[in-house]
Amino acid sequence: MRRLAFVSLLFVAAACRSGGASAKGAGTAAKIATPPEVTPAAVALGDSLFNNGGCMRCHGAKGVGAANGPVLADSQWDQLTTGSFEEIRAIIVSGVPKEKIKVTTRPNAMGPRGGRMNLNDAQITAVAAYVWTLSHK
Ligand code: HEC
């Protein structure tokens, strides 16, 4: 837990620094630094949770998209705006209730914390790290 807090602090510090320095580059396709949570170990765990568990049911293997869920392996978003790590993590925690689904041919709500997967915080960070890599290749 202490380590996580420290890592988050570093992340915030890095975000502030780059925010200050890159005011001119806002809106351009500036190179996005890999968030500190996106470690090889987290991505490997996230991969196995995503592709063996409930996510691929709706999002397809490796996030290629399926009838019930959008493609995650591109940078076009229905719910998210920037596709930042924090945004991805937040939507996995909250899920998407039926009334908030944008493309209404998708009939099923995305449950909070992976629905019946009932992911813990470390697992959510791992799945978010994996999903981040899908859209930042
Ligand atoms: C029951 C089907 C279902 C499952 C299971 C599911 N999702 Fe989703 N997911 C959706 C739907 C529906 C949306 C919203 C699509 C829309 O608004 O049209 C969504 C949106 C998202 C988004 C935002 C995509 C965007 O385009 O903005 C992310 C990221 C995401 N899901 C990740 C996950 C992860 C990770 C898991 C597994 C922990 C998961 N989902 C499990 C159905 C599902």
Tab-separated table of C-alpha atoms and ligand atoms in Angstrom, residues 49-50 53-59 67-72 74 76-81 87-89 91-92 95-98 100-117 119 123-124 127-128 130-131, ligand 1:
chain	number	residue	atom	x	y	z
A	49	LEU	CA	-7.578	-11.517	-16.342
A	50	PHE	CA	-8.908	-9.805	-19.465
A	53	GLY	CA	-12.139	-13.721	-17.583
A	54	GLY	CA	-15.207	-11.633	-18.182
A	55	CYS	CA	-13.821	-8.709	-20.225
A	56	MET	CA	-13.330	-10.599	-23.489
A	57	ARG	CA	-16.917	-11.808	-23.361
A	58	CYS	CA	-18.023	-8.317	-24.370
A	59	HIS	CA	-14.840	-6.702	-25.735
A	67	ALA	CA	-21.266	-7.293	-30.381
A	68	ASN	CA	-21.693	-6.315	-26.725
A	69	GLY	CA	-18.679	-4.090	-26.188
A	70	PRO	CA	-16.525	-1.545	-28.020
A	71	VAL	CA	-13.040	-2.033	-29.431
A	72	LEU	CA	-10.436	-1.161	-26.825
A	74	ASP	CA	-7.655	1.704	-30.788
A	76	GLN	CA	-11.539	5.899	-30.464
A	77	TRP	CA	-13.630	6.058	-27.325
A	78	ASP	CA	-17.356	5.937	-26.688
A	79	GLN	CA	-17.182	6.647	-22.962
A	80	LEU	CA	-13.669	7.909	-22.321
A	81	THR	CA	-12.316	11.229	-23.551
A	87	GLU	CA	-9.785	7.199	-17.019
A	88	ILE	CA	-9.457	3.552	-17.984
A	89	ARG	CA	-9.001	2.554	-14.364
A	91	ILE	CA	-14.397	3.071	-15.749
A	92	ILE	CA	-13.354	-0.443	-14.761
A	95	GLY	CA	-18.616	-0.047	-14.896
A	96	VAL	CA	-21.166	1.364	-17.348
A	97	PRO	CA	-24.814	1.163	-16.270
A	98	LYS	CA	-27.292	0.321	-18.997
A	100	LYS	CA	-25.244	5.283	-19.870
A	101	ILE	CA	-24.377	2.999	-22.791
A	102	LYS	CA	-23.796	5.180	-25.867
A	103	VAL	CA	-24.303	2.587	-28.597
A	104	THR	CA	-27.659	1.129	-27.721
A	105	THR	CA	-27.264	-2.041	-29.801
A	106	ARG	CA	-25.079	-3.137	-26.874
A	107	PRO	CA	-27.730	-4.460	-24.520
A	108	ASN	CA	-25.733	-5.337	-21.400
A	109	ALA	CA	-24.406	-3.078	-18.674
A	110	MET	CA	-20.730	-3.420	-17.803
A	111	GLY	CA	-20.671	-4.345	-14.128
A	112	PRO	CA	-18.489	-2.466	-11.635
A	113	ARG	CA	-15.116	-4.126	-10.946
A	114	GLY	CA	-15.606	-6.576	-13.810
A	115	GLY	CA	-19.049	-7.634	-12.561
A	116	ARG	CA	-18.829	-11.210	-11.413
A	117	MET	CA	-15.023	-11.084	-11.711
A	119	LEU	CA	-11.686	-7.508	-9.164
A	123	GLN	CA	-6.303	-6.599	-10.261
A	124	ILE	CA	-8.062	-3.458	-11.504
A	127	VAL	CA	-6.350	-4.843	-16.136
A	128	ALA	CA	-6.175	-1.066	-16.651
A	130	TYR	CA	-3.194	-4.051	-19.999
A	131	VAL	CA	-6.022	-2.039	-21.608
B	1	HEC	C1	-21.427	-7.292	-20.166
B	1	HEC	C2	-20.520	-6.746	-21.176
B	1	HEC	C3	-19.211	-6.121	-20.697
B	1	HEC	C4	-18.215	-6.678	-19.910
B	1	HEC	C5	-18.176	-8.050	-19.274
B	1	HEC	C6	-17.164	-5.674	-19.834
B	1	HEC	N1	-17.515	-4.552	-20.538
B	1	HEC	FE1	-16.398	-2.875	-20.790
B	1	HEC	N2	-17.952	-1.967	-21.752
B	1	HEC	C7	-19.163	-2.567	-22.048
B	1	HEC	C8	-20.061	-1.557	-22.597
B	1	HEC	C9	-21.509	-1.799	-23.035
B	1	HEC	C10	-19.339	-0.338	-22.628
B	1	HEC	C11	-19.854	1.043	-23.081
B	1	HEC	C12	-20.057	1.078	-24.578
B	1	HEC	C13	-20.956	2.213	-25.049
B	1	HEC	O1	-21.078	3.241	-24.364
B	1	HEC	O2	-21.540	2.063	-26.142
B	1	HEC	C14	-18.004	-0.648	-22.111
B	1	HEC	C15	-16.974	0.272	-22.018
B	1	HEC	C16	-15.682	-0.032	-21.612
B	1	HEC	C17	-14.571	0.864	-21.690
B	1	HEC	C18	-14.615	2.268	-22.271
B	1	HEC	C19	-14.509	2.124	-23.786
B	1	HEC	C20	-14.799	3.351	-24.599
B	1	HEC	O3	-14.921	3.219	-25.830
B	1	HEC	O4	-14.923	4.468	-24.052
B	1	HEC	C21	-13.479	0.219	-21.176
B	1	HEC	C22	-12.057	0.748	-21.047
B	1	HEC	C23	-13.924	-1.088	-20.768
B	1	HEC	N3	-15.272	-1.221	-21.065
B	1	HEC	C24	-13.116	-2.044	-20.191
B	1	HEC	C25	-13.583	-3.272	-19.701
B	1	HEC	C26	-12.772	-4.216	-18.930
B	1	HEC	C27	-11.310	-4.014	-18.598
B	1	HEC	C28	-13.587	-5.256	-18.605
B	1	HEC	C29	-13.275	-6.448	-17.714
B	1	HEC	C30	-12.852	-6.123	-16.371
B	1	HEC	C31	-14.891	-4.979	-19.191
B	1	HEC	N4	-14.853	-3.774	-19.838
B	1	HEC	C32	-15.980	-5.842	-19.118
B	1	HEC	C33	-19.487	-3.888	-21.844
B	1	HEC	C34	-18.755	-4.782	-21.082
